[in-house]
XYZ file of C-alpha atoms in Angstrom:
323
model
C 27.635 -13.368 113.924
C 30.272 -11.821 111.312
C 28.846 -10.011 109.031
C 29.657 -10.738 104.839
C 32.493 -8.152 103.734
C 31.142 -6.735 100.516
C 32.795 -4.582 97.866
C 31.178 -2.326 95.417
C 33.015 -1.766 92.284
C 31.718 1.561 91.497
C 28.967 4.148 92.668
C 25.793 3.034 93.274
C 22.373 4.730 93.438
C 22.785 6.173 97.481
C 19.538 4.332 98.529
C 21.218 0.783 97.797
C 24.570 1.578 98.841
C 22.056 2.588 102.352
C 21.034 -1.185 102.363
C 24.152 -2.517 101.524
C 25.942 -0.984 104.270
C 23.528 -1.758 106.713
C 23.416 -5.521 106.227
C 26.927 -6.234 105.207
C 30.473 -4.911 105.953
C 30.428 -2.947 102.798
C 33.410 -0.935 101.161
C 32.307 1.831 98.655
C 34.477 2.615 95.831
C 33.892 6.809 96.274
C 36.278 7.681 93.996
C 34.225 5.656 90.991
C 37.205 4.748 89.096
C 37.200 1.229 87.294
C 39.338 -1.348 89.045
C 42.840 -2.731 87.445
C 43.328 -6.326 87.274
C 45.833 -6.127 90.267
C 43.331 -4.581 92.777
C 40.548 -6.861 91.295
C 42.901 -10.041 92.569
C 43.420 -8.096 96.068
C 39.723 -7.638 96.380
C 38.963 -11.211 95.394
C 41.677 -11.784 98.295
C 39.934 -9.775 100.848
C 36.090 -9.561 100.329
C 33.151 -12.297 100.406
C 31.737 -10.848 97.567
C 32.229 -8.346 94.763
C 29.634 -6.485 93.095
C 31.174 -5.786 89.851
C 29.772 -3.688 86.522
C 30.331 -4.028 82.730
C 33.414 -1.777 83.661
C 35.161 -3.935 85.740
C 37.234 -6.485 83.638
C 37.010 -9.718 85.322
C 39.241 -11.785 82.854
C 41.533 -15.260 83.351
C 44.372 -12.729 84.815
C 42.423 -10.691 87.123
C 40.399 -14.294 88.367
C 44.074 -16.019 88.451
C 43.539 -16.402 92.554
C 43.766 -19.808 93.868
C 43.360 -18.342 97.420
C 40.438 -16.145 96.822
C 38.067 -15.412 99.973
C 35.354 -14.340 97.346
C 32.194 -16.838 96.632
C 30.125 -14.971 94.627
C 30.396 -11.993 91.908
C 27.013 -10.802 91.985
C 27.168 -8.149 88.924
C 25.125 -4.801 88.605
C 23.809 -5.402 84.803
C 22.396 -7.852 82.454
C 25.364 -8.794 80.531
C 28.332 -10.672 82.125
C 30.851 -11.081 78.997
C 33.692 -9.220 81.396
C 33.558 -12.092 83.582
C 35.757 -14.882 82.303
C 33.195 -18.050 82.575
C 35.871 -20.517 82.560
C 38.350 -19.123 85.259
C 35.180 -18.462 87.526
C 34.206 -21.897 87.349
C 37.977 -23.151 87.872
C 37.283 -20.653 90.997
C 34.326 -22.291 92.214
C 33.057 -18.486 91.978
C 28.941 -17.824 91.702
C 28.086 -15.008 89.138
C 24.553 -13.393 89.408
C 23.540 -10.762 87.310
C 20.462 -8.502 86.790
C 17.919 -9.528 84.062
C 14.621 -7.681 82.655
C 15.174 -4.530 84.685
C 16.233 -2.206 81.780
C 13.768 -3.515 79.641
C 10.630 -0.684 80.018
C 13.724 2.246 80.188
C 15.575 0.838 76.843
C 12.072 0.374 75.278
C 11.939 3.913 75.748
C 15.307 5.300 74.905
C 15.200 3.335 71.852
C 12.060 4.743 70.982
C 13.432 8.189 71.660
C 16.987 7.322 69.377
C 14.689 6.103 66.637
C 12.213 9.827 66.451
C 16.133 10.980 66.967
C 17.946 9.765 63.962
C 14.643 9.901 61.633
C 13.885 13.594 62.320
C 17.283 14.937 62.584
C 16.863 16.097 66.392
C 20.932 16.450 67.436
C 21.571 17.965 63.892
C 18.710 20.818 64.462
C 20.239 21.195 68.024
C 24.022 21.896 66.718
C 22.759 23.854 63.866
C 20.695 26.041 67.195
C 23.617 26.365 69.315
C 26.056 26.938 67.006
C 23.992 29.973 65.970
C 23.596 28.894 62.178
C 20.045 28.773 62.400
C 18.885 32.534 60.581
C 14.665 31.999 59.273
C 12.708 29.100 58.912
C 12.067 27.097 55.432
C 10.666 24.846 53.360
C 13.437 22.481 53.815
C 15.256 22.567 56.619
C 16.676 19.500 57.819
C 13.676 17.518 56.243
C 13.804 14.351 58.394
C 11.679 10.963 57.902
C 8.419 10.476 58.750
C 8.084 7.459 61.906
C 4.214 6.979 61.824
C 3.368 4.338 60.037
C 6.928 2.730 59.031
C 8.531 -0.581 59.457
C 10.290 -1.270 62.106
C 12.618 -4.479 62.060
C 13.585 -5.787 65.488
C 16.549 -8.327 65.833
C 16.104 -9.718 69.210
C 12.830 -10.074 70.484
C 13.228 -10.297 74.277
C 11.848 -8.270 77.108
C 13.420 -4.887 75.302
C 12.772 -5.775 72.280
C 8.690 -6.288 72.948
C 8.393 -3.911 74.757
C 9.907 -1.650 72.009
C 7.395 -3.065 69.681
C 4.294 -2.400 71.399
C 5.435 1.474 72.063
C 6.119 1.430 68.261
C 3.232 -0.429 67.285
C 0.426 1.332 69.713
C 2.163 5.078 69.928
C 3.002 5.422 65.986
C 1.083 2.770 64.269
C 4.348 1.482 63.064
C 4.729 -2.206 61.348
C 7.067 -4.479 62.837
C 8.965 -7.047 61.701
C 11.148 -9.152 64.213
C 13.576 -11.795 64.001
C 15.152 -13.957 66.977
C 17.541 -17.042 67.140
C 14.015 -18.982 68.806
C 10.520 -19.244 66.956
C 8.762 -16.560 69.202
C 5.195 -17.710 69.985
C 2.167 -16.850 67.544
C 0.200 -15.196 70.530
C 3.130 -12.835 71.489
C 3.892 -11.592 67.768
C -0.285 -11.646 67.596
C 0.120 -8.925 70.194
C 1.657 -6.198 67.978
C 0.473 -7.586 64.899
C 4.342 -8.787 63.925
C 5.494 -11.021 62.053
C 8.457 -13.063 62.284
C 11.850 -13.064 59.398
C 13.660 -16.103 58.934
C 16.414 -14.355 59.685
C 18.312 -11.058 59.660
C 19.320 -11.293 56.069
C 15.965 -11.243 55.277
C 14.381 -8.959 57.839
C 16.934 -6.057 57.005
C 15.365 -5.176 53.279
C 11.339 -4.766 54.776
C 12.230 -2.292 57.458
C 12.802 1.685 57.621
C 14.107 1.551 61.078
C 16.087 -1.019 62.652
C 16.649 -1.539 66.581
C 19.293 -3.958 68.042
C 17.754 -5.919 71.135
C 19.824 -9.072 70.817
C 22.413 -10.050 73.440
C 25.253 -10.924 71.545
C 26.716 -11.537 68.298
C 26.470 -15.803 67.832
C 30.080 -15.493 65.955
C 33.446 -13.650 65.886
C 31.808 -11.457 63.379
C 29.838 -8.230 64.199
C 26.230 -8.707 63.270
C 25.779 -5.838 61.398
C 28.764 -5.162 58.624
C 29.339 -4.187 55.365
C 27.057 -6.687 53.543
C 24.079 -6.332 55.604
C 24.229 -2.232 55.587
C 23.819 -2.825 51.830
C 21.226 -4.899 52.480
C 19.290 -1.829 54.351
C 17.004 0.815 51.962
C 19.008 3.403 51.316
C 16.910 5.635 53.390
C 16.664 3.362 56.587
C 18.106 3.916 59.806
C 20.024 1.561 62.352
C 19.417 1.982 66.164
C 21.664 0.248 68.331
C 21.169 0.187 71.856
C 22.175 -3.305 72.972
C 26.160 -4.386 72.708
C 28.436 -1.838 70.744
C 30.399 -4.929 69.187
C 27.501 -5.878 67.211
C 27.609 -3.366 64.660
C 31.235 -2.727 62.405
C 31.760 0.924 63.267
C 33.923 1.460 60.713
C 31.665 -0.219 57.756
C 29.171 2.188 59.133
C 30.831 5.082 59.050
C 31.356 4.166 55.408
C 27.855 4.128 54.937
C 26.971 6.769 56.303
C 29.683 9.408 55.015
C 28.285 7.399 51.306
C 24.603 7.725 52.536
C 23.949 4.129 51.656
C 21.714 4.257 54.451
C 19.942 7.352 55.368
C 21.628 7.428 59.296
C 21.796 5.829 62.654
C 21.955 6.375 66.721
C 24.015 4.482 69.127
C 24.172 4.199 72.055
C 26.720 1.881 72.918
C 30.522 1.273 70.720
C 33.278 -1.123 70.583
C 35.615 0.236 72.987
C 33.440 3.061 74.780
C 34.437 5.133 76.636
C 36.682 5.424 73.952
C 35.101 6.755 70.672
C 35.732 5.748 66.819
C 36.427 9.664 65.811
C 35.273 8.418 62.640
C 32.220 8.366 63.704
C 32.131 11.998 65.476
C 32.260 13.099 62.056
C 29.300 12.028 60.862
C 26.010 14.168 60.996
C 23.549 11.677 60.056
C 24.835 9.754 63.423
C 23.152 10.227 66.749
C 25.375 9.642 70.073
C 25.051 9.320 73.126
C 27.337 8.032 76.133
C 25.187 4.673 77.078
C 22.367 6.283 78.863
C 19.764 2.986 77.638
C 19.025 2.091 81.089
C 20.105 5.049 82.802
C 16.960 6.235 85.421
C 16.931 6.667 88.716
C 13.874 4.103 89.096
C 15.535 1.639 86.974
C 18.784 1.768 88.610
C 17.789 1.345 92.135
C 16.026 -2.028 90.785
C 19.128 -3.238 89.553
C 20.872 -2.149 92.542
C 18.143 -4.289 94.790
C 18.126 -7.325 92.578
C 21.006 -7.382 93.260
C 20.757 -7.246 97.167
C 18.010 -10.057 96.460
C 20.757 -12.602 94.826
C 23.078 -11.576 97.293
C 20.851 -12.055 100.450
C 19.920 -15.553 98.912
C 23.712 -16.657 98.285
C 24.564 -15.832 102.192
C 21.419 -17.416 103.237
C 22.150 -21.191 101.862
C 19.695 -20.368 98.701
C 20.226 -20.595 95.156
C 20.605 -17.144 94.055
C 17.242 -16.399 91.421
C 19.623 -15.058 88.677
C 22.672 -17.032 89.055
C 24.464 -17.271 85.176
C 27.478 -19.241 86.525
C-alpha cells in the first residue's frame, strides 16, 4: 500500500521527524526557512498532508487551490489564526492542532518572566556585562518583592491554572482571575482565587498581571492605553500568550512615563520583527518566544501531532480537529 506523502514546514525535534519518516513519505524542510504563499500552493498540490507552524501563513491566497491533493493541515501549536478558516472549509481541508501541551512549560516561563520583570534580573545582567557594575549598595536596582502579591490572571485555562497554583503554592501569592466563562467554584477553591467580572475590574487589585487568554474577542488589543492606566503604578504586565493582545506602542508609553512599574514579553505583534521602541526600554524584559520552548514539551507536540495524523489516515476523527 502507498504510503501518505507528508510535508513538514519547518524543523522538528529529530525524534519525531524519526517517526514521521518511518510511517509516511515525509519531506523535511532542512533548511528551516518559512514557506511563501507560492510554495505553500505547490505543496498543497503535491503532499497528503502539511504539517504547518504559527510561521507558515496559510491565508485565502496561499489556500486559493481548487486542485489541492492535501486533506488535512495538521498544525504543530495551539493556535491556528494563520490558517484562513473560511478558505479551508471552501477546501474541504481538516485542520488539527496541538492543545494543553505547553501548558506546565508556559506555567513556568511565566513564572520565571514575572520574578524577571519584578526583580530587575535582565537589567542587573546588562549592567554585569557591560562592566558598569563597581561595589555593591543599598540600592541597587531595588526590584519588587513577589511573595505575597496579587497576581491577576486573564485567561484561566490549562496555562493559566497552572500558573496560579505555582504562584499561589511557591510564593504565597493572591490571585485574582478573570475568563470570558464563569470558572467553577471548586477549581478557583483550589488556589484560593477569586473570580473579576471582568478585566476592567481585575486590572486595579493586582501587582502582577499574566496574559493566558487565546485571543483578543475584538479588533482591539486587549490591553491599551486605558487599561495600562487602569494598572497601579507599580504593577507589572507579563505577556506570554498572543503578542497582538497588548498595544506595544501604548506600552512603551507607559513604560518610558513609568505609569506602570514594567513588563516581560514574550511574544509581539509582528515578531520576528521587533517594535525598536520597545528595545529601548529598561523596565521591559524580552525574550524571542521561548514560552513553550523544551525539549520534553516539544516532542509532545510533535507526537500529538503524529496521533491526529495517524487517526485522519486511518478513517478516524482526528482528537483535536479545529476545522
Amino acid at each position: 500500500m502507498t504510503r501518505p506523502t507528508v510535508l513538514v514546514t519547518r524543523r522538528w525535534p529529530a525524534a519525531v521527524e524519526a517517526v514521521l519518516s518511518e510511517r509516511y513519505d515525509t519531506v523535511l524542510n532542512t533548511c528551516d526557512v518559512p514557506l511563501s504563499p507560492a510554495e505553500i500552493r505547490r505543496a498543497l498540490k503535491t503532499f497528503d498532508a502539511v504539517l504547518p507552524t504559527v510561521t507558515d501563513r496559510l491565508d485565502a491566497e496561499a489556500l486559493d487551490v481548487p486542485d489541492a491533493r492535501t486533506r488535512i493541515l495538521a498544525n504543530f501549536g495551539y493556535g491556528y489564526a494563520h490558517i484562513c478558516e473560511p478558505a479551508a472549509r471552501q477546501r474541504g481541508l481538516t485542520v488539527t492542532n496541538t492543545p494543553d501541551n505547553p501548558s506546565e512549560c508556559t506555567a513556568d516561563f511565566s513564572m520565571m518572566l514575572l520574578l524577571m520583570a519584578g526583580r530587575r534580573a535582565c537589567e542587573g545582567e546588562r549592567n554585569l556585562r557591560a562592566g558598569n557594575w563597581s561595589r555593591w549598595c543599598p540600592d541597587h536596582l531595588i526590584g519588587t518583592r513577589v511573595s505575597g502579591k496579587t497576581l491577576g490572571i486573564i485567561g484561566f485555562g490549562n496555562a493559566g491554572q497552572e500558573l496560579a497554583r505555582r504562584a499561589h503554592y511557591g510564593f504565597g501569592m493572591r490571585i485574582v482571575v478573570q475568563d470570558e466563562e464563569r470558572i467553577d467554584p471548586a477549581i478557583l477553591e483550589q488556589v484560593d482565587a477569586t473570580q473579576a467580572k471582568d478585566v476592567d475590574d481585575l486590572l486595579p487589585l493586582c501587582d502582577f498581571v499574566s496574559l493566558h487568554c487565546a485571543e483578543a474577542r475584538s479588533n482591539e488589543p486587549l490591553i491599551g492605553a486605558r487599561r495600562l492606566n487602569l494598572m497601579k503604578a507599580d504593577a507589572f504586565l507579563i505577556n506570554t500568550a498572543r503578542g497582538d493582545l497588548v498595544d506595544e506602542a501604548a506600552l512603551v508609553h507607559a513604560l518610558i512615563f513609568e505609569t506602570i512599574g514594567g513588563a516581560a514579553l514574550d511574544v509581539f505583534v509582528r515578531e520576528p520583527r521587533i517594535n525598536a521602541d520597545l528595545l529601548n526600554c529598561d523596565n521591559l524584559v524580552l525574550l524571542p518566544h521561548l514560552g513553550g520552548a523544551t525539549r520534553e514539551n516539544r516532542e509532545a507536540m510533535g507526537f500529538r501531532v503524529l496521533e491526529n495524523l495517524s487517526d485522519f489516515f486511518d478513517g478516524r476523527d482526528p482528537r483535536d480537529r479545529v476545522i
